[in-house]
GROMACS .gro file of N, CA and C in nm:
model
  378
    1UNK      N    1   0.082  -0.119   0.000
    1UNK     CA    2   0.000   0.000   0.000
    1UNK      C    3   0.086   0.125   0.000
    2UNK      N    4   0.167   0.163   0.063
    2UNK     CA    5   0.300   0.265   0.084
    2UNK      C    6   0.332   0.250  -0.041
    3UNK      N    7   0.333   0.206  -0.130
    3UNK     CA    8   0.428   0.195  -0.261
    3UNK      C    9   0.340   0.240  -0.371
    4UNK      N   10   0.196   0.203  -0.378
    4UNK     CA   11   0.107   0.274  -0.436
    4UNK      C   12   0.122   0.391  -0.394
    5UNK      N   13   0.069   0.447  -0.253
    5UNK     CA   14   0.043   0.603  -0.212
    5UNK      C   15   0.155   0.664  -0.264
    6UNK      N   16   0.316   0.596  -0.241
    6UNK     CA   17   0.415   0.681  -0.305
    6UNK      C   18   0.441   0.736  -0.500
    7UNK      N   19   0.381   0.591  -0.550
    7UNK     CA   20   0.361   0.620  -0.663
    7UNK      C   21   0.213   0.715  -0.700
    8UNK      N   22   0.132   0.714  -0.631
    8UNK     CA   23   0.043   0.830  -0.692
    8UNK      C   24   0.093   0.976  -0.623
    9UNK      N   25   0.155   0.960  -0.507
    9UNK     CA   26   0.168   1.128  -0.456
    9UNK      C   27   0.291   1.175  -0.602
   10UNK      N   28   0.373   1.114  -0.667
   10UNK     CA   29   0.477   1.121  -0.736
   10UNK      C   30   0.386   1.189  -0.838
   11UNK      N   31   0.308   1.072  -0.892
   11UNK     CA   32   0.250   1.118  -1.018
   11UNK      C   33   0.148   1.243  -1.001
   12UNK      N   34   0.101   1.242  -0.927
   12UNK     CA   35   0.047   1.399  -0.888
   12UNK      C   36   0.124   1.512  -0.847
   13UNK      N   37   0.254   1.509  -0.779
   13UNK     CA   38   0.324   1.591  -0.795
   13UNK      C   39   0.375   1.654  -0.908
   14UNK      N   40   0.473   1.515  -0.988
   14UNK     CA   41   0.487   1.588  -1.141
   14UNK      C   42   0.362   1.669  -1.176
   15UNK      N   43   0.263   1.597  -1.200
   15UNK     CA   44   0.119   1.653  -1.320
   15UNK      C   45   0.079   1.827  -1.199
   16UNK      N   46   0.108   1.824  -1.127
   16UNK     CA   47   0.078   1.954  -1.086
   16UNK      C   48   0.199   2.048  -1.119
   17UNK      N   49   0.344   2.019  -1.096
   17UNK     CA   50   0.480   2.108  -1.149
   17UNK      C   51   0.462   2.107  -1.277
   18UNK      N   52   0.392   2.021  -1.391
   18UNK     CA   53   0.378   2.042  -1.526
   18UNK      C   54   0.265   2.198  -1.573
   19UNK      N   55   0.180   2.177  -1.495
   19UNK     CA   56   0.069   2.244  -1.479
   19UNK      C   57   0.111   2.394  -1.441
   20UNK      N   58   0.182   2.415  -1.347
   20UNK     CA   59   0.217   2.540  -1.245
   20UNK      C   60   0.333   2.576  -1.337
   21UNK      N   61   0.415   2.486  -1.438
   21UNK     CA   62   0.535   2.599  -1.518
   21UNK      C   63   0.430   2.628  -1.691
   22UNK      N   64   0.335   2.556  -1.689
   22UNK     CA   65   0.207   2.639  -1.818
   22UNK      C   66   0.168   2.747  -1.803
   23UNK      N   67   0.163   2.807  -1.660
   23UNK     CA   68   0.091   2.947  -1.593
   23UNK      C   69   0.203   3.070  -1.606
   24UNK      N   70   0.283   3.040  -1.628
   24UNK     CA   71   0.416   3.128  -1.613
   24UNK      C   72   0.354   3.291  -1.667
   25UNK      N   73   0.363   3.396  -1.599
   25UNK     CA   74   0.298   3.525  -1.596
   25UNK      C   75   0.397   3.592  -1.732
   26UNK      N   76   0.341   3.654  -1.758
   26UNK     CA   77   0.487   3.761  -1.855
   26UNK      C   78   0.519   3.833  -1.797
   27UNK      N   79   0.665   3.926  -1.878
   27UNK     CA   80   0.728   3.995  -1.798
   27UNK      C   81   0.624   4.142  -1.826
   28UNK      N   82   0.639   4.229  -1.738
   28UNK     CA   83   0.592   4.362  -1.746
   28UNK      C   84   0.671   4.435  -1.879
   29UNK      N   85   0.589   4.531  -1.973
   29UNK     CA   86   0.705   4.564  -2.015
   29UNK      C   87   0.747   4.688  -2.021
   30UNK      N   88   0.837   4.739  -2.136
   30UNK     CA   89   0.958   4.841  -2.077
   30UNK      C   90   0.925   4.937  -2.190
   31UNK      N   91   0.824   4.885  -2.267
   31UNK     CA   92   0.785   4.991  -2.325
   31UNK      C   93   0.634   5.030  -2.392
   32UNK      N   94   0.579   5.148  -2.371
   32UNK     CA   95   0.463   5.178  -2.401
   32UNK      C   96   0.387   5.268  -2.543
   33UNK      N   97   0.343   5.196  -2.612
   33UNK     CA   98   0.338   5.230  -2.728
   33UNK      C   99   0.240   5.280  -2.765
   34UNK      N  100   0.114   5.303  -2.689
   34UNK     CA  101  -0.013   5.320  -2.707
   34UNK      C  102  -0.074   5.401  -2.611
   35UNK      N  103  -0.214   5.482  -2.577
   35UNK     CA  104  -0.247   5.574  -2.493
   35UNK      C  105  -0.328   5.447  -2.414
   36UNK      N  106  -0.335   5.477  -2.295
   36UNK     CA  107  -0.384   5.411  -2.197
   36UNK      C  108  -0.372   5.407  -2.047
   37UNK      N  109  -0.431   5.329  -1.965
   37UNK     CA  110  -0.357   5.325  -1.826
   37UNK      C  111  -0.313   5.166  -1.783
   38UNK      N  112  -0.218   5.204  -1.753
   38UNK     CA  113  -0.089   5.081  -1.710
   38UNK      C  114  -0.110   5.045  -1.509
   39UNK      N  115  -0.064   4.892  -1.517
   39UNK     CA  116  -0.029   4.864  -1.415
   39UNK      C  117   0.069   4.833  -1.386
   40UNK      N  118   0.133   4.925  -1.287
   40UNK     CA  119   0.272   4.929  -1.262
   40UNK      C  120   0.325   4.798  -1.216
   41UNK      N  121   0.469   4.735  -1.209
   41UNK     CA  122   0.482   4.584  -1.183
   41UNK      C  123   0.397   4.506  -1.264
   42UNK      N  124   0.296   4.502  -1.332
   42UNK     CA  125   0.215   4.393  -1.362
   42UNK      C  126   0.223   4.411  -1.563
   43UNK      N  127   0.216   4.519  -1.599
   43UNK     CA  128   0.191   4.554  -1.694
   43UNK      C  129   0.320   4.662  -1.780
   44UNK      N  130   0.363   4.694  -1.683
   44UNK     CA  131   0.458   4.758  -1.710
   44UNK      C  132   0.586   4.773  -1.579
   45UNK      N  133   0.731   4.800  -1.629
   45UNK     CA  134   0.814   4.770  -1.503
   45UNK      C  135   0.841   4.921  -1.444
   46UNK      N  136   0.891   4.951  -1.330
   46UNK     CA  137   0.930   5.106  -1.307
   46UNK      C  138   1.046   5.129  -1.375
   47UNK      N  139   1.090   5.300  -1.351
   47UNK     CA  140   1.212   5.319  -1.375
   47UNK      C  141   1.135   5.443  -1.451
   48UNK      N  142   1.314   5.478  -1.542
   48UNK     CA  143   1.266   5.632  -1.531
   48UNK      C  144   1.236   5.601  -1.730
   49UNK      N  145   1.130   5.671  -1.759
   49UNK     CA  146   1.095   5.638  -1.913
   49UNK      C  147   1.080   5.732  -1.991
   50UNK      N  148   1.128   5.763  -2.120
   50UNK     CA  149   1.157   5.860  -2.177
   50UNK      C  150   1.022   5.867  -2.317
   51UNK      N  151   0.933   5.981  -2.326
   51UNK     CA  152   0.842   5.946  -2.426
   51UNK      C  153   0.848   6.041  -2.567
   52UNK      N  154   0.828   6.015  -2.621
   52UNK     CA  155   0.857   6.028  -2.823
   52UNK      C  156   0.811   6.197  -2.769
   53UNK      N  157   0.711   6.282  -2.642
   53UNK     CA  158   0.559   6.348  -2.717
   53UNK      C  159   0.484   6.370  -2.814
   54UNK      N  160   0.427   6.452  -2.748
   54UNK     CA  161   0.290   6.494  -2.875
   54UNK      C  162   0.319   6.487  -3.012
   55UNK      N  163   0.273   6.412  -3.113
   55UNK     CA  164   0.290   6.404  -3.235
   55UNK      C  165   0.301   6.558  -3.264
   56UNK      N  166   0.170   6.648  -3.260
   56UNK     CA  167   0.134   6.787  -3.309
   56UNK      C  168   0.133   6.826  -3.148
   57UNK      N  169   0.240   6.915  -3.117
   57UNK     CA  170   0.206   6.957  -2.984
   57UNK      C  171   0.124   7.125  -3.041
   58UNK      N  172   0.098   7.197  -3.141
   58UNK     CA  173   0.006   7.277  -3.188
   58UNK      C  174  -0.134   7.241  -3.143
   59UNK      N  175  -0.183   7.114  -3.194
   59UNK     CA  176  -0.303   7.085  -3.171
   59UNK      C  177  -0.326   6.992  -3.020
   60UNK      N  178  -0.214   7.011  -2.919
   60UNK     CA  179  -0.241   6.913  -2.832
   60UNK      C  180  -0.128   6.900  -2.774
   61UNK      N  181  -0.141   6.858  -2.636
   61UNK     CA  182   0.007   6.840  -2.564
   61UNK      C  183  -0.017   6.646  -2.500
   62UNK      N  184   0.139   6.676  -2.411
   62UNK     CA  185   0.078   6.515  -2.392
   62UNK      C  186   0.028   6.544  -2.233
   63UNK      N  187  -0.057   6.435  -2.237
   63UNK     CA  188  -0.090   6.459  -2.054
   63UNK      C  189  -0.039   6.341  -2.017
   64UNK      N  190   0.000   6.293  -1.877
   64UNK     CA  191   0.048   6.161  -1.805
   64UNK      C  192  -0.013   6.195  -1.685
   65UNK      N  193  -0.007   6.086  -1.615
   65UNK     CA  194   0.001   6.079  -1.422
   65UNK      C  195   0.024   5.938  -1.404
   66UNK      N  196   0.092   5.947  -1.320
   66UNK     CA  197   0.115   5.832  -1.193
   66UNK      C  198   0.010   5.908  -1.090
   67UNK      N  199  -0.010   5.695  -1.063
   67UNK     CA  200  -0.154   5.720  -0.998
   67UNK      C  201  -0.104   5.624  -0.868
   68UNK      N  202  -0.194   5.639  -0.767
   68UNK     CA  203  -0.150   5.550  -0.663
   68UNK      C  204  -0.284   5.454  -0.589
   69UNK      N  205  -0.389   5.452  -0.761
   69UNK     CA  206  -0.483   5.338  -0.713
   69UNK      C  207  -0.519   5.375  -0.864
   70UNK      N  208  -0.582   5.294  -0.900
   70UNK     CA  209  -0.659   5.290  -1.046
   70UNK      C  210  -0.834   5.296  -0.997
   71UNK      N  211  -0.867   5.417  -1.093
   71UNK     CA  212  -1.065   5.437  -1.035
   71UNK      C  213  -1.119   5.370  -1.116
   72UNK      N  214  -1.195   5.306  -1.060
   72UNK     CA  215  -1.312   5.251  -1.083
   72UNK      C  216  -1.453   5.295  -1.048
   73UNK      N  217  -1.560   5.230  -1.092
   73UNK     CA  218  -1.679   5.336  -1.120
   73UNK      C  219  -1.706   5.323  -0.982
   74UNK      N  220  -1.717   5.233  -0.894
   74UNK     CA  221  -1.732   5.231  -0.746
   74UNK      C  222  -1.653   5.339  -0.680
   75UNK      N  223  -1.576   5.369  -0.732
   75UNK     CA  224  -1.452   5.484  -0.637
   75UNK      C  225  -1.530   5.640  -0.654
   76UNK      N  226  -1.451   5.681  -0.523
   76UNK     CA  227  -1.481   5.846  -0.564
   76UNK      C  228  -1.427   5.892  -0.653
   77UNK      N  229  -1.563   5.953  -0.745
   77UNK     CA  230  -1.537   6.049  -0.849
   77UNK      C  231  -1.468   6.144  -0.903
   78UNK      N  232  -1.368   6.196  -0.816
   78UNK     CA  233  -1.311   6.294  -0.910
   78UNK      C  234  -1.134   6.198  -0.899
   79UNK      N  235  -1.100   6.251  -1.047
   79UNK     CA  236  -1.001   6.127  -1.078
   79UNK      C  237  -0.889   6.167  -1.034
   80UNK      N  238  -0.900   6.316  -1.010
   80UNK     CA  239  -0.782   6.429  -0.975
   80UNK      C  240  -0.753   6.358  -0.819
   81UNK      N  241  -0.818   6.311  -0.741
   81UNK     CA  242  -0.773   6.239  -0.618
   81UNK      C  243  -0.710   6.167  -0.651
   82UNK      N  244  -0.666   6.057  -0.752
   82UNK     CA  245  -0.559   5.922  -0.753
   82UNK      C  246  -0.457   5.996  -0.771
   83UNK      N  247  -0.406   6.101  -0.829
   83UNK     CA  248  -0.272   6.135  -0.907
   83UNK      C  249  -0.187   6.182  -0.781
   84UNK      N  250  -0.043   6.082  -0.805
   84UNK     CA  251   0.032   6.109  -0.723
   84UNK      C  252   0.121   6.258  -0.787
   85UNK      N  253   0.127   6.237  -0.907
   85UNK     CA  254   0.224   6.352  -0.996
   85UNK      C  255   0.159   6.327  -1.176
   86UNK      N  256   0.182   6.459  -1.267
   86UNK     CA  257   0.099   6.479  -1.358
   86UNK      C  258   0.207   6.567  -1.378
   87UNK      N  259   0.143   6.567  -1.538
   87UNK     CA  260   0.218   6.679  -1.647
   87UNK      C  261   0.146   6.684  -1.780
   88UNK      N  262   0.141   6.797  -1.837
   88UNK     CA  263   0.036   6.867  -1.943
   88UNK      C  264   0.212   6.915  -1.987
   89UNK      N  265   0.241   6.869  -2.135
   89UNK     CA  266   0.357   6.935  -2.186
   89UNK      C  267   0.313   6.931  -2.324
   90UNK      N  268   0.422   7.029  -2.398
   90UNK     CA  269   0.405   7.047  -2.547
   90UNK      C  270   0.522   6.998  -2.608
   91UNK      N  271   0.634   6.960  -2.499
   91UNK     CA  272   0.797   7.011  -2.537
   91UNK      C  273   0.791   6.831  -2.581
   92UNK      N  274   0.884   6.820  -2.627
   92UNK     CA  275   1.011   6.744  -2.698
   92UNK      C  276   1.108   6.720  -2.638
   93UNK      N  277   1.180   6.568  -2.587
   93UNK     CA  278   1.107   6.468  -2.550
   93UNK      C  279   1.029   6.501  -2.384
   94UNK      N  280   0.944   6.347  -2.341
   94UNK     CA  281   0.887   6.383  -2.200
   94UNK      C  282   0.970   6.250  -2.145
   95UNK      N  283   0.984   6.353  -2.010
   95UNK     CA  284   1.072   6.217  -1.888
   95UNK      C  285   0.975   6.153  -1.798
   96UNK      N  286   0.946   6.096  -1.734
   96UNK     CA  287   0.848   6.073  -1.644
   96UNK      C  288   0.969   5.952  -1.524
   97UNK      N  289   0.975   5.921  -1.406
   97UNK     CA  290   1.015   5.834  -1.277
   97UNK      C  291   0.843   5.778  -1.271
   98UNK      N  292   0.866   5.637  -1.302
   98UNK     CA  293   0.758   5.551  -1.306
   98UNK      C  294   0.823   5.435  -1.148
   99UNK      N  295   0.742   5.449  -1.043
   99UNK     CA  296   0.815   5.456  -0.919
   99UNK      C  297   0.745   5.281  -0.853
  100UNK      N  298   0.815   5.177  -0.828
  100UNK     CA  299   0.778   5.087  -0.820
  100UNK      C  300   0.663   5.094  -0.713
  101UNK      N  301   0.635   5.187  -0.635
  101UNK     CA  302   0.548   5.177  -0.548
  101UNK      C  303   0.401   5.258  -0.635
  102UNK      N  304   0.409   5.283  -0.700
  102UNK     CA  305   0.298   5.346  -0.815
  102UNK      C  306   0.192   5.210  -0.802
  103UNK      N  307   0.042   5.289  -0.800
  103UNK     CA  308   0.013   5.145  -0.844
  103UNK      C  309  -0.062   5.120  -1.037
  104UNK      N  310  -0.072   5.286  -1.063
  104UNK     CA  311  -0.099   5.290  -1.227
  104UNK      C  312  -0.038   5.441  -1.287
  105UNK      N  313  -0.022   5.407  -1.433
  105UNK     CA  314   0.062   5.473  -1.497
  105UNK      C  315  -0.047   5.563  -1.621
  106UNK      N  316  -0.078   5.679  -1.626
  106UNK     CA  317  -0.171   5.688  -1.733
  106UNK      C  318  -0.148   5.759  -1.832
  107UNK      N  319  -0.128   5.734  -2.000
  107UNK     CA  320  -0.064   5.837  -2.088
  107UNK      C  321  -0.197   5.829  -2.209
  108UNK      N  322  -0.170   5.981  -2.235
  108UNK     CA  323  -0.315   6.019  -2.371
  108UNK      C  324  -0.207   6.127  -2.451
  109UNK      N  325  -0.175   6.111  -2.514
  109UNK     CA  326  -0.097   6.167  -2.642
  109UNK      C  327   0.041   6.184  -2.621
  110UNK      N  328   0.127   6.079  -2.597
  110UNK     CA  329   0.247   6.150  -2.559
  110UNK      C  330   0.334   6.073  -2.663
  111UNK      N  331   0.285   5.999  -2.764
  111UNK     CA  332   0.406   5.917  -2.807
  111UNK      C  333   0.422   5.761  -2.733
  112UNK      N  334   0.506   5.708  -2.815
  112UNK     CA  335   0.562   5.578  -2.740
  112UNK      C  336   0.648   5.651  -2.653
  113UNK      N  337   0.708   5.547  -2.514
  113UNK     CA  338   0.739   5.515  -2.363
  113UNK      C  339   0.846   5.458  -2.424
  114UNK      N  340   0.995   5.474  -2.339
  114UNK     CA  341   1.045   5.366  -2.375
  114UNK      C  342   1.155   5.361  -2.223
  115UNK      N  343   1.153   5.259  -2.162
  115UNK     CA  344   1.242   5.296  -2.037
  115UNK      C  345   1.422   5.282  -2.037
  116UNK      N  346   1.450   5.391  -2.006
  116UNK     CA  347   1.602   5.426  -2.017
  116UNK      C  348   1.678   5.347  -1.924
  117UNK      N  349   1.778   5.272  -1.955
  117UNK     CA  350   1.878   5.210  -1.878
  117UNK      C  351   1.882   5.260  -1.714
  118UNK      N  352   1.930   5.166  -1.670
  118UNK     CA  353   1.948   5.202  -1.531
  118UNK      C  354   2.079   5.305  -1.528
  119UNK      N  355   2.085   5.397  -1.464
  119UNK     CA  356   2.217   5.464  -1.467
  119UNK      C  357   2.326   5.378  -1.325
  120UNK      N  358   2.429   5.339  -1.417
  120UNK     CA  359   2.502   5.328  -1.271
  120UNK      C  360   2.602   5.393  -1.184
  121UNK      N  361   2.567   5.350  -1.014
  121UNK     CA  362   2.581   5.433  -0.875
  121UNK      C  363   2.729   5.434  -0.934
  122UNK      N  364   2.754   5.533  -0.871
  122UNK     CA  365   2.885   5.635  -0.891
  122UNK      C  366   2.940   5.667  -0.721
  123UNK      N  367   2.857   5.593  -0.654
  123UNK     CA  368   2.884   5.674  -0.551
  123UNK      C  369   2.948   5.767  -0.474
  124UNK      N  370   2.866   5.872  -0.570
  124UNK     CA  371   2.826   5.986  -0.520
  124UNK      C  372   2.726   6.089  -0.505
  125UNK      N  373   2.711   6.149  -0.436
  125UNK     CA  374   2.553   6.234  -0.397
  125UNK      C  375   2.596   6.317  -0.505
  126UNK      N  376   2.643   6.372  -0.584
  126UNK     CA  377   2.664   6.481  -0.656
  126UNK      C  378   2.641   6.469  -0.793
   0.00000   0.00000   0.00000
């Protein structure tokens, strides 16, 4: 009996580790190509991201915010409460610090996103 139970806990172990590496999540990614709102870690990674702007900044600038909850129709209404930081620009290019503790990212005309290398510590404050 022990030799059965060991051979089925086996075979149910494999068939569940087969199962659990099919689920494998994707990576977030590093660059944003389209207007929308992002989930930070999930959908997109932090760091600091550099964007194309406004195609026609004449007819339009780009707007962004980092948000620190994503609204939903249940949430209070005014949307100006989620934004941790925002920017209305016309200029050429836009920087934005997309901050791992963010929990959404939101862009309407700015161009593709694309996130800039990590800079490396120099250590120094200066």
């Amino acid at each position: 009996m022990r030799a059965g139970a060991l051979v089925a806990a086996g075979a149910f172990a494999s068939a569940l580790t087969m199962a659990a590496s099919g689920i494998a999540a994707a990576e977030p990614a590093t660059d944003i190509t389209v207007d929308g709102t992002y989930v930070v870690n999930v959908d997109i990674k932090p760091g600091i991201y550099i964007g194309d702007g406004s195609p026609d900044p004449a007819n339009g600038g780009c707007f962004w915010r980092r948000l620190w909850k994503i609204q939903t129709a249940q949430d209070y209404p005014d949307p100006n409460y989620y934004i941790i930081a925002s920017d209305f620009v016309r200029t050429k290019p836009v920087t934005v610090e997309i901050k791992a503790t963010d929990v959404g990212f939101s862009t309407v005309n700015c161009g593709a996103w694309h996130l800039t290398p990590a800079q490396p510590n120099t250590g120094s404050a200066g």
